[in-house]
Short mmCIF file of C-alpha atoms in Angstrom, two decimals:
data_model
loop_
_atom_site.label_atom_id
_atom_site.label_comp_id
_atom_site.label_asym_id
_atom_site.label_seq_id
_atom_site.Cartn_x
_atom_site.Cartn_y
_atom_site.Cartn_z
CA MET W 4 106.62 122.36 95.11
CA THR W 5 104.81 119.30 96.44
CA ALA W 6 101.10 119.05 95.76
CA SER W 7 98.89 118.47 98.76
CA PHE W 8 96.43 115.59 98.66
CA SER W 9 94.60 113.23 100.96
CA VAL W 10 93.32 109.66 100.69
CA ARG W 11 89.83 108.77 101.84
CA PRO W 12 87.18 106.08 101.30
CA ALA W 13 85.39 106.46 97.97
CA ARG W 14 81.82 107.70 97.84
CA THR W 15 79.16 107.02 95.24
CA GLY W 16 79.64 110.57 93.95
CA ASP W 17 83.26 109.66 93.10
CA VAL W 18 82.30 106.80 90.78
CA PRO W 19 81.98 108.82 87.55
CA GLN W 20 85.43 110.34 88.20
CA ILE W 21 86.92 106.91 89.00
CA PHE W 22 85.48 105.59 85.75
CA ALA W 23 86.87 108.57 83.80
CA LEU W 24 90.33 108.11 85.40
CA VAL W 25 90.42 104.38 84.67
CA GLU W 26 88.93 104.33 81.16
CA PRO W 27 92.06 105.61 79.32
CA LEU W 28 94.07 102.84 81.03
CA VAL W 29 91.51 100.29 79.83
CA GLN W 30 91.84 101.65 76.29
CA GLN W 31 95.63 101.26 76.56
CA ARG W 32 95.08 97.67 77.81
CA ILE W 33 96.76 98.45 81.12
CA LEU W 34 93.68 97.75 83.26
CA LEU W 35 90.79 95.34 82.80
CA GLY W 36 87.63 97.10 81.64
CA LYS W 37 84.53 97.26 83.81
CA GLU W 38 81.07 98.62 83.28
CA LEU W 39 80.10 101.71 85.25
CA VAL W 40 77.66 99.65 87.32
CA ALA W 41 80.55 97.45 88.51
CA PHE W 42 82.26 100.51 90.00
CA TYR W 43 79.09 101.42 91.89
CA GLU W 44 78.75 97.83 93.13
CA ALA W 45 82.35 97.90 94.41
CA VAL W 46 82.54 101.49 95.66
CA GLN W 47 83.07 100.29 99.25
CA GLU W 48 86.30 98.57 98.12
CA PHE W 49 87.79 101.82 96.80
CA VAL W 50 89.82 104.60 98.30
CA VAL W 51 90.50 107.79 96.38
CA ALA W 52 93.18 110.45 96.47
CA VAL W 53 91.88 113.99 96.19
CA ASP W 54 93.83 117.20 95.74
CA GLU W 55 93.42 120.30 97.90
CA ASP W 56 90.51 121.42 95.69
CA GLY W 57 88.72 118.07 96.10
CA GLY W 58 89.54 116.84 92.60
CA LEU W 59 90.03 113.11 92.25
CA ILE W 60 93.65 112.37 91.31
CA GLY W 61 93.90 108.64 92.06
CA CYS W 62 92.07 105.52 93.13
CA GLY W 63 92.60 101.95 94.19
CA ALA W 64 90.53 99.07 95.49
CA LEU W 65 90.96 96.16 97.85
CA HIS W 66 88.97 93.06 96.91
CA VAL W 67 88.84 90.23 99.44
CA MET W 68 89.36 86.89 97.70
CA TRP W 69 89.62 84.50 100.68
CA ASP W 70 90.11 84.55 104.45
CA ASP W 71 93.79 85.53 104.20
CA LEU W 72 94.03 86.87 100.64
CA GLY W 73 93.06 90.19 99.10
CA GLU W 74 93.69 91.71 95.70
CA VAL W 75 94.80 95.26 94.99
CA ARG W 76 92.69 96.34 92.03
CA THR W 77 92.30 99.35 89.80
CA LEU W 78 95.22 101.34 91.23
CA ALA W 79 95.39 104.41 89.01
CA VAL W 80 96.84 107.91 89.28
CA ALA W 81 96.02 110.87 87.05
CA PRO W 82 98.87 111.54 84.57
CA GLY W 83 99.66 114.98 86.01
CA HIS W 84 100.15 113.50 89.48
CA LEU W 85 102.43 110.55 88.72
CA ARG W 86 105.63 110.19 90.78
CA ARG W 87 104.35 112.46 93.54
CA GLY W 88 103.54 109.81 96.15
CA VAL W 89 99.86 109.43 95.25
CA GLY W 90 100.10 105.75 94.29
CA HIS W 91 102.20 105.07 97.38
CA ALA W 92 99.62 106.72 99.64
CA ILE W 93 96.75 104.80 98.04
CA LEU W 94 98.57 101.47 98.34
CA GLU W 95 99.49 102.24 101.95
CA ARG W 96 95.80 102.87 102.76
CA LEU W 97 94.76 99.64 101.02
CA GLU W 98 97.35 97.68 103.00
CA GLU W 99 96.02 99.26 106.20
CA LYS W 100 92.48 98.16 105.24
CA ALA W 101 93.79 94.65 104.48
CA ARG W 102 95.38 94.36 107.93
CA GLU W 103 92.18 95.62 109.58
CA LEU W 104 90.27 92.86 107.78
CA GLY W 105 92.76 90.24 108.97
CA LEU W 106 94.32 89.55 105.59
CA SER W 107 97.91 88.34 105.56
CA ARG W 108 98.59 88.39 101.80
CA LEU W 109 97.94 90.88 99.02
CA PHE W 110 97.91 89.95 95.37
CA CYS W 111 98.04 92.10 92.25
CA LEU W 112 98.20 91.71 88.48
CA THR W 113 100.28 94.57 87.16
CA PHE W 114 102.51 96.05 84.51
CA GLU W 115 104.00 98.30 87.22
CA VAL W 116 106.40 95.65 88.52
CA ASP W 117 108.95 98.20 89.75
CA PHE W 118 106.35 100.18 91.71
CA PHE W 119 104.91 97.13 93.45
CA GLY W 120 108.39 95.67 93.93
CA ARG W 121 109.44 98.82 95.81
CA HIS W 122 106.43 98.23 98.06
CA GLY W 123 107.36 94.66 99.01
CA PHE W 124 105.53 92.68 96.33
CA SER W 125 107.33 89.81 94.57
CA ALA W 126 106.54 88.21 91.24
CA ILE W 127 105.09 84.71 91.51
CA SER W 128 104.34 81.92 89.08
CA GLU W 129 102.84 79.37 91.45
CA SER W 130 99.21 79.13 92.48
CA LEU W 131 97.99 81.66 95.01
CA VAL W 132 95.88 79.17 96.89
CA SER W 133 95.69 75.50 97.75
CA PRO W 134 93.69 73.16 95.47
CA ASP W 135 90.71 73.04 97.85
CA ILE W 136 90.46 76.84 98.04
CA TYR W 137 90.99 77.05 94.28
CA ALA W 138 87.94 74.78 93.88
CA GLU W 139 85.89 77.29 95.87
CA LEU W 140 87.25 80.41 94.16
CA VAL W 141 86.66 79.00 90.69
CA ARG W 142 82.92 79.28 91.46
CA SER W 143 83.18 83.08 91.69
CA ALA W 144 81.49 85.03 88.89
CA ASP W 145 84.02 87.85 89.42
CA GLU W 146 86.20 88.32 86.32
CA GLY W 147 89.05 89.65 88.47
CA VAL W 148 89.10 86.44 90.49
CA ALA W 149 89.08 84.45 87.25
CA GLU W 150 92.01 86.53 85.99
CA ALA W 151 93.89 86.00 89.26
CA LEU W 152 93.36 82.24 89.02
CA ASP W 153 94.48 82.33 85.37
CA LEU W 154 91.29 80.61 84.22
CA ALA W 155 90.93 79.77 80.54
CA ARG W 156 87.65 81.70 80.23
CA VAL W 157 89.48 85.02 80.67
CA LYS W 158 92.42 84.19 78.42
CA PRO W 159 91.11 86.46 75.64
CA ASN W 160 91.13 89.35 78.13
CA THR W 161 94.50 88.56 79.70
CA LEU W 162 96.63 91.66 79.49
CA GLY W 163 100.02 90.00 79.83
CA ASN W 164 100.72 91.50 83.22
CA THR W 165 102.77 90.13 86.13
CA ARG W 166 101.27 88.24 89.07
CA MET W 167 102.72 89.58 92.33
CA VAL W 168 102.11 88.92 96.02
CA LYS W 169 103.08 90.57 99.30
CA HIS W 170 102.99 88.99 102.74
CA LEU W 171 101.76 91.53 105.30
#
């Protein structure tokens, strides 16, 4: 039996459930931790998967980093719904949003190399951006951008994940 679910833009009322879904993954050092307020500030970046009863079973965010580059962030699926297409549907919606915004590349930091690989992402070791764009991005106060750029100030928080990119 296949569970029925849908993916929609997140609402402020979803934030406590997003936080609750993500927090165990932060404790396991799979995702970077964020304060609850950061989820409210970024709610417009999120999409959520909800089951037929309206329960939140997954989430993911698209963060624009530069004119052609976005980052897939905080992609998480509830344990009871893994391997049922929820992550695929969320990622598909985020890619659709990226194309609508005019992005041509998506970046992620992940332990789920196989999942992202199946969706067209490839591991990279080189810089994501040219030196002049790097000089602009380094000014960002966003810890996720700092992590993506591999800045020394986030080294203590580095999770040891893989840097991957997909050309849309």
